[in-house]
Coordinates of C-alpha atoms in Angstrom, one line a residue:
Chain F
X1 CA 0.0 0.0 0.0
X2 CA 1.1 3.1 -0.8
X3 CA -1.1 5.5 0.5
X4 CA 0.3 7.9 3.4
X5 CA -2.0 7.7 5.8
X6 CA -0.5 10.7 8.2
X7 CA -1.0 13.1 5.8
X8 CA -4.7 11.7 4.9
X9 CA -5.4 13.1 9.0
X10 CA -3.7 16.2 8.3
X11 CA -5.1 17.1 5.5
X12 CA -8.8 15.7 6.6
X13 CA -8.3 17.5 10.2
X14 CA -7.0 20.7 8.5
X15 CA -10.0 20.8 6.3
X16 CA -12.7 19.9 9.5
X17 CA -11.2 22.8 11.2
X18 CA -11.6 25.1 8.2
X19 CA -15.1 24.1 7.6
X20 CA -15.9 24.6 11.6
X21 CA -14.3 28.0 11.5
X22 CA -16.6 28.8 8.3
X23 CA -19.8 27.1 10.2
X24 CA -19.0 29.5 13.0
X25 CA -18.4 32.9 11.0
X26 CA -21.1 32.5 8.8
X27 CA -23.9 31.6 11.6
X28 CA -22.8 34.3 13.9
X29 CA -22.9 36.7 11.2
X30 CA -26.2 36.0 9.8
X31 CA -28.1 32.7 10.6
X32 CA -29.4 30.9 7.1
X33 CA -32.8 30.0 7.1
X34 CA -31.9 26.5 5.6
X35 CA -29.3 25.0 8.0
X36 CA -28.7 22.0 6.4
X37 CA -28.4 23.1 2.6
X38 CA -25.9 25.6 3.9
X39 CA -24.1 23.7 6.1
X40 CA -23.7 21.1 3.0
X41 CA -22.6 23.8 1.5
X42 CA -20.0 25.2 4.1
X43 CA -18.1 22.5 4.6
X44 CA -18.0 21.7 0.6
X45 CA -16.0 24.7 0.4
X46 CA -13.0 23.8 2.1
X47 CA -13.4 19.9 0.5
X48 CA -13.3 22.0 -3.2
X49 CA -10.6 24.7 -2.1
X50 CA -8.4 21.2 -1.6
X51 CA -9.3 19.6 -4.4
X52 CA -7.9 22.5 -6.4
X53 CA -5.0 23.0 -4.0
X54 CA -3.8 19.1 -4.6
X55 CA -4.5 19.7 -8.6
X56 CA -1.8 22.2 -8.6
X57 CA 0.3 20.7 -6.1
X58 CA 0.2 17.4 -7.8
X59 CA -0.9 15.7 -4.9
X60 CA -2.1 11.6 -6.3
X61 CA -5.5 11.8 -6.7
X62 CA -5.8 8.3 -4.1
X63 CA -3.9 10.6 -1.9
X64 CA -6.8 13.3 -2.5
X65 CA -9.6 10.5 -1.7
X66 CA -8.2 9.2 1.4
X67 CA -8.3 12.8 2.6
X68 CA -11.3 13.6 1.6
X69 CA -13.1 10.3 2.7
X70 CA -12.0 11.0 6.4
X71 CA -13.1 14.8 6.1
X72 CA -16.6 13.6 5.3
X73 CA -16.6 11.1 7.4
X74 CA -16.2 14.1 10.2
X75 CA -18.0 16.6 8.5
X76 CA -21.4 14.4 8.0
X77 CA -21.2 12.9 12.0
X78 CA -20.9 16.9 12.6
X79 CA -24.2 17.5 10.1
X80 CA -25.8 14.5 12.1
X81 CA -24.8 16.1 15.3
X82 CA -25.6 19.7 15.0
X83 CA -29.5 20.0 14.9
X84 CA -29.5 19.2 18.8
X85 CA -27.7 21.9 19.0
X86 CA -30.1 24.2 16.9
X87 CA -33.7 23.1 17.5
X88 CA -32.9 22.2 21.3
X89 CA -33.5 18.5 21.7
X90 CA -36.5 17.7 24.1
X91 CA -34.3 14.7 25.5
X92 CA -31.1 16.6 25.8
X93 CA -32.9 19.6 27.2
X94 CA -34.4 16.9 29.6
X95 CA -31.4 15.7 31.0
X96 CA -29.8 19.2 31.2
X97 CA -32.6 19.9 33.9
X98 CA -32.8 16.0 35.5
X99 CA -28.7 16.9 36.4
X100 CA -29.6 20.7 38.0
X101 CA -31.6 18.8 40.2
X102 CA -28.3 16.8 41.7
X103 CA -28.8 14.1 43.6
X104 CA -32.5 14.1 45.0
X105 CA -33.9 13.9 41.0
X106 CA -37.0 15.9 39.9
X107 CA -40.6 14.5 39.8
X108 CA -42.3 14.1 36.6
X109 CA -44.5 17.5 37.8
X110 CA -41.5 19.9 38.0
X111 CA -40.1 18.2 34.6
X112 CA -43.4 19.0 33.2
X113 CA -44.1 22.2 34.2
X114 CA -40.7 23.4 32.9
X115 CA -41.5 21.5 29.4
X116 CA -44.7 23.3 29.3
X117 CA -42.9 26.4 28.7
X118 CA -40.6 25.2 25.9
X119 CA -42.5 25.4 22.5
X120 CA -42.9 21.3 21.1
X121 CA -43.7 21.9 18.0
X122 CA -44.5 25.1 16.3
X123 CA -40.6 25.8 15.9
X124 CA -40.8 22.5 14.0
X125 CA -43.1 23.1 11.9
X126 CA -41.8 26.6 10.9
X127 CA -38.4 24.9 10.2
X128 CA -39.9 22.8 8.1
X129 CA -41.9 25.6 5.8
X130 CA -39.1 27.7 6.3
X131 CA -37.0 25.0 4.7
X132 CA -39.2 24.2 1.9
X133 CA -40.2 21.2 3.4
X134 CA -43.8 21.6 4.2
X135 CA -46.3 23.8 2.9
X136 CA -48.9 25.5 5.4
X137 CA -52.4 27.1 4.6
X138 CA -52.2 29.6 6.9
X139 CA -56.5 30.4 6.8
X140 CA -57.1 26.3 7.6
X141 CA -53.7 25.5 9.6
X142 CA -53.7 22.8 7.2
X143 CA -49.9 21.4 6.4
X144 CA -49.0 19.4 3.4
X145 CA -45.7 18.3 1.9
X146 CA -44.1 19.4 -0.5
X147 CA -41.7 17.4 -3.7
X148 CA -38.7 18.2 -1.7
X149 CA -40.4 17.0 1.6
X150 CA -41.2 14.0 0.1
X151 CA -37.7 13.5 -1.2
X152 CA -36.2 14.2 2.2
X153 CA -38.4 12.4 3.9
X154 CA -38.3 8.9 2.0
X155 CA -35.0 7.9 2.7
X156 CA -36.0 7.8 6.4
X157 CA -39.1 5.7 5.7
X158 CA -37.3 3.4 3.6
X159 CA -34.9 2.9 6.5
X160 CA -36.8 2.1 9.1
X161 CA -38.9 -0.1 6.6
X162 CA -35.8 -2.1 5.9
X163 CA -34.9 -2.3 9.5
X164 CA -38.3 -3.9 10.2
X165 CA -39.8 -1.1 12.3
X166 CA -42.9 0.9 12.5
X167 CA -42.9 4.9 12.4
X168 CA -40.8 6.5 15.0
X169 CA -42.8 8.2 18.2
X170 CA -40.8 11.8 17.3
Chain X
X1 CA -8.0 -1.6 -9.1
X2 CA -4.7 -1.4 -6.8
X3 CA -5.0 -2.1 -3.3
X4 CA -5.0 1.7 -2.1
X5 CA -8.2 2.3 -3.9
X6 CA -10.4 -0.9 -2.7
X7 CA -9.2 -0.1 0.9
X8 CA -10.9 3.3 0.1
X9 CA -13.8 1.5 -1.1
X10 CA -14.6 -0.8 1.1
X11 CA -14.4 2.0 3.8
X12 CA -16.5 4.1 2.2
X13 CA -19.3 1.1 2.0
X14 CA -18.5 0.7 5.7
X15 CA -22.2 2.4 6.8
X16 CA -23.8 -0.6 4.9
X17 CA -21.7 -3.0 7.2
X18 CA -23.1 -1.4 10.1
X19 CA -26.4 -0.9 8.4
X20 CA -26.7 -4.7 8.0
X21 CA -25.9 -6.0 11.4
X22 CA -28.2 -3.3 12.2
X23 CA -31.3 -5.0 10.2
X24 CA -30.2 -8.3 11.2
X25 CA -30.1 -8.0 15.1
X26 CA -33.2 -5.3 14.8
X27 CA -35.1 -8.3 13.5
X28 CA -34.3 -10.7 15.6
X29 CA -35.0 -8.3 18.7
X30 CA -38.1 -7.7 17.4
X31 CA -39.2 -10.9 16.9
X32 CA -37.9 -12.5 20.4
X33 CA -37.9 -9.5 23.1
X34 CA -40.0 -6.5 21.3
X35 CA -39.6 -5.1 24.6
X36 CA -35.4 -3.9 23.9
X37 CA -34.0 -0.3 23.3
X38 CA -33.6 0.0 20.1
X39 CA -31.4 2.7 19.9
X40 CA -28.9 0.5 22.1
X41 CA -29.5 -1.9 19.2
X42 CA -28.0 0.7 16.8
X43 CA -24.9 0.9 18.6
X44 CA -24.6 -2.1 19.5
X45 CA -24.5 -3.2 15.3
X46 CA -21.7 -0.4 14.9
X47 CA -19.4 -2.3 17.5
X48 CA -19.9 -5.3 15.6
X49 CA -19.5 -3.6 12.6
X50 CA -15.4 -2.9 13.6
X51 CA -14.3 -6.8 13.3
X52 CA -16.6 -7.5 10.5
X53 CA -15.1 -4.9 8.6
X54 CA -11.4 -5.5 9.7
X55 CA -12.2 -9.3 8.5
X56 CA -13.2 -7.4 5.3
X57 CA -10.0 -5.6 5.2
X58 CA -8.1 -8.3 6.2
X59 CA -9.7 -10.0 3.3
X60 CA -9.8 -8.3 0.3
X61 CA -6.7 -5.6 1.4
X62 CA -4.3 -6.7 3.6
X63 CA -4.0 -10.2 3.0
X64 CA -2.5 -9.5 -0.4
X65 CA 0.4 -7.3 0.9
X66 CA 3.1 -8.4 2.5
X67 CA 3.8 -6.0 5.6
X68 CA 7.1 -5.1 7.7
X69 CA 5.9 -4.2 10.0
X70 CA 1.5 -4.3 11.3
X71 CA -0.4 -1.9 9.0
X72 CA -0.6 0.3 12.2
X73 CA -1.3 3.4 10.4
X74 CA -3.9 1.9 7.5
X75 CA -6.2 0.4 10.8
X76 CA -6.1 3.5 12.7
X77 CA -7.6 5.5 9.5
X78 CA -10.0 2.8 8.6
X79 CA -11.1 3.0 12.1
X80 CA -11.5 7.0 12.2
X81 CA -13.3 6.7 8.7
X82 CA -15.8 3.8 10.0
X83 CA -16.6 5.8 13.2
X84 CA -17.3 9.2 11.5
X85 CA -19.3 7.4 9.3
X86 CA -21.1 4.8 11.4
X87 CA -21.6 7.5 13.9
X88 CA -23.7 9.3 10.8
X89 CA -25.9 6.5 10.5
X90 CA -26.3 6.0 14.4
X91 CA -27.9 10.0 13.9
X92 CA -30.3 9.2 11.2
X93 CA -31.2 6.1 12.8
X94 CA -32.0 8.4 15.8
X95 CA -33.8 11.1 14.0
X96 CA -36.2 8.6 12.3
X97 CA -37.0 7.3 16.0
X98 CA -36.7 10.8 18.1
X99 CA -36.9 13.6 15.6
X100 CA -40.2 15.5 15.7
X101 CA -39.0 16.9 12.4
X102 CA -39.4 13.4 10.5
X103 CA -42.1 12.3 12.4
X104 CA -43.9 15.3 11.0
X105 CA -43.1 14.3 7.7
X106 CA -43.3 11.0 7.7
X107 CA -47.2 11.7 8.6
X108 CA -47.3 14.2 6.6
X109 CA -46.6 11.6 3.3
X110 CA -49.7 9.7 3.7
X111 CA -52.0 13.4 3.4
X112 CA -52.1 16.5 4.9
X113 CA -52.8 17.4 8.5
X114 CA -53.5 20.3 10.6
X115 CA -50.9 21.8 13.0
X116 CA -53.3 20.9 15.7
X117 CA -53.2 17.6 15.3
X118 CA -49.5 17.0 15.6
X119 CA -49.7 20.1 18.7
X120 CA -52.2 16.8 20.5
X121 CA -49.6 14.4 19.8
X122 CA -47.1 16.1 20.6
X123 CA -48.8 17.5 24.2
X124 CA -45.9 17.5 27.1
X125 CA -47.6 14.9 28.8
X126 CA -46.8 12.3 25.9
X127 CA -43.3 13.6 24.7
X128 CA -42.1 13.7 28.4
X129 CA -43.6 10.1 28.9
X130 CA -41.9 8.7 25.4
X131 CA -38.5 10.4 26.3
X132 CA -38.4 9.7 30.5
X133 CA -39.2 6.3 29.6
X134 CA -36.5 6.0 26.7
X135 CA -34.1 7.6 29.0
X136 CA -34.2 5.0 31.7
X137 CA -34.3 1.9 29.5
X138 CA -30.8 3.3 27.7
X139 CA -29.5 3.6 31.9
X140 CA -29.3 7.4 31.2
X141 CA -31.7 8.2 34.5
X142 CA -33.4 6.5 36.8
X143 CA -36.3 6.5 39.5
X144 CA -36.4 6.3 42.7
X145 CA -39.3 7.4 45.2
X146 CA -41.2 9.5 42.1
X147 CA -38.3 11.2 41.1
X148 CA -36.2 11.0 38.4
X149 CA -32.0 11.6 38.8
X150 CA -29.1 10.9 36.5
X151 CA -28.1 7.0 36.4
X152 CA -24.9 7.5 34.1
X153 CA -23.2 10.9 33.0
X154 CA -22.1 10.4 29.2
X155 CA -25.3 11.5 27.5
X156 CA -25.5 14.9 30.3
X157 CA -21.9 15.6 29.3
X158 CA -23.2 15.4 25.7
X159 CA -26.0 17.4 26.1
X160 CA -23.9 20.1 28.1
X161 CA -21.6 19.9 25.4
X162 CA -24.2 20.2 22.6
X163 CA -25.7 23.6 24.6
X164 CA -22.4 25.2 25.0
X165 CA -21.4 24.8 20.8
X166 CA -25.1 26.4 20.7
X167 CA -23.7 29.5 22.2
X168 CA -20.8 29.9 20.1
X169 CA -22.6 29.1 16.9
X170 CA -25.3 32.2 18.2
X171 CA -28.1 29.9 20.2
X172 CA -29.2 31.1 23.4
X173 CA -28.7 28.0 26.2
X174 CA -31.6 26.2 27.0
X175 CA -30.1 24.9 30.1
X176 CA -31.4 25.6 33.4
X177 CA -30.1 28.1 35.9
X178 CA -27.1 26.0 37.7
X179 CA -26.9 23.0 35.1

């Protein structure tokens, strides 16, 4: 094998830290209204930057592909990871109040009271229409998807159909 | 194809290794104790998925070189590679069971609904119940006397973690006073 694997992690940890830095700028500058597309879109910048770096450098294109394989391998867990951070997870949110309690716990009536004042679901659902996701009549209330919904969406249906399990509770 | 390039391959399949061992043992749990965390399941199929996928690599790579000295280097990338990527799957496994986002959607693809409906199923009552009891089946918390307190501190840490890269990305914290 001839593949040096030491400057596949450089490379791929280089680039991670690039596209973090970017993540960072850009949201705390101004916040996109679709997250993902432009957090796919973020971290592709640093992946193509390198791409034309190696061309010039003459950098083996298996060399290039080791490099980038790791760097997406980090970037997507990061994609995966980072909408518990936006849309405040009900279970991490959860446990962040279950451990202020220390070591005498909470009852299920103080846990609920606080969730009662966290909003459920309307910040879903405007995610979801401000993502293109879902479409919502505002006169009826009534929601509908929409081709790109349905596009997202399937993936996720397909998986849990192949894993041999009903719809998830949410 | 040289050897360089199927290694690259065959780690870039690596989710569907996971995936696999994921389907099998997900079946077979349903079948003989429906009762199981499945999100356990999920992780348990990615710590499978590291010796299956050295045998793989073992295999189809590194049996057909002859090594100095142990491919030290190649196994410690594979590994990084599988993890990033399995860990990926492990989230969109989770989303299709947690997210509210999906779960929206998913409804949403057999016809529309009203955002009343999903405000009912979603009440507090029912997302509390659904995530207090998920919580203590995964070990996360437990109860004692009607109250609930932390059983195990990695997923706190994790969720500490995940409100403080909320506040550097912009996000106000969501964590109570004194977490």
């Amino acid at each position: 094998m001839e593949l040096d694997f030491r400057h596949a992690f450089t490379h791929a940890a280089v680039l991670f830290a690039a596209g973090l830095a970017l993540h960072v700028l850009v949201w705390r500058r101004r916040r996109p209204d679709r997250h993902l597309t432009a957090l796919l879109f973020v971290f592709a910048i640093p992946g193509a930057a390198f791409v034309g770096w190696s061309g010039a450098a003459g950098v083996s294109t298996t060399q290039v592909a080791a490099a980038l394989l790791l760097y997406a391998a980090l970037a997507v867990s990061y994609i995966q990871v980072y909408p518990a951070a936006q849309a405040s997870s009900p279970t991490l949110w959860m446990l962040l109040v279950i451990g202020a309690s220390g070591g005498k716990g909470i009852s299920e009536t103080g846990l609920r009271e606080q969730l009662a004042s966290a909003s459920m679901v309307r910040d879903r659902i405007d995610d979801l229409v401000r993502a293109g996701l879902a479409l919502e009549d505002a006169a009826s209330g009534r929601l509908e998807l929409t081709p790109a919904g349905r596009r997202f969406v399937s993936p996720f249906i397909l998986l849990r159909s192949a894993l041999g399990l009903a719809p998830g509770e949410g | 194809m040289d050897l360089d390039r199927k290694f690259l391959l065959l780690l870039s399949g690596s989710p569907l290794v996971a995936f696999a061992l994921h389907a099998g043992l997900s079946r077979a749990l349903r079948r003989f104790a429906p009762q199981s965390a499945y999100q356990g399941v999920a992780g348990l199929a990615v710590l499978l998925g590291y010796p299956a996928l050295l045998l793989l690599a073992w295999g189809f790579v590194f049996s057909r070189v002859r090594f100095e000295t142990p491919p030290i280097a190649a196994l410690v990338y594979g590994a990084f590679v599988y993890s990033g990527l399995a860990f990926a799957y492990v989230q969109v496994y989770n989303m299709s069971e947690t997210s509210r986002r999906i779960h929206i959607l998913t409804r949403l693809s057999k016809g529309p609904a009203s955002a009343a409906e999903f405000s009912e199923k979603y009440s507090p009552e029912r997302q509390l119940a659904i995530r207090l009891e998920r919580l203590v089946s995964l070990g996360q918390i437990r109860l004692e006397d009607g109250r609930y307190a932390l059983a195990s501190k990695p997923l706190w840490l994790i969720a500490r973690a995940m409100d403080g890269w909320a506040r550097v990305l912009g996000y106000p914290s969501r964590a109570p006073k004194g977490a």
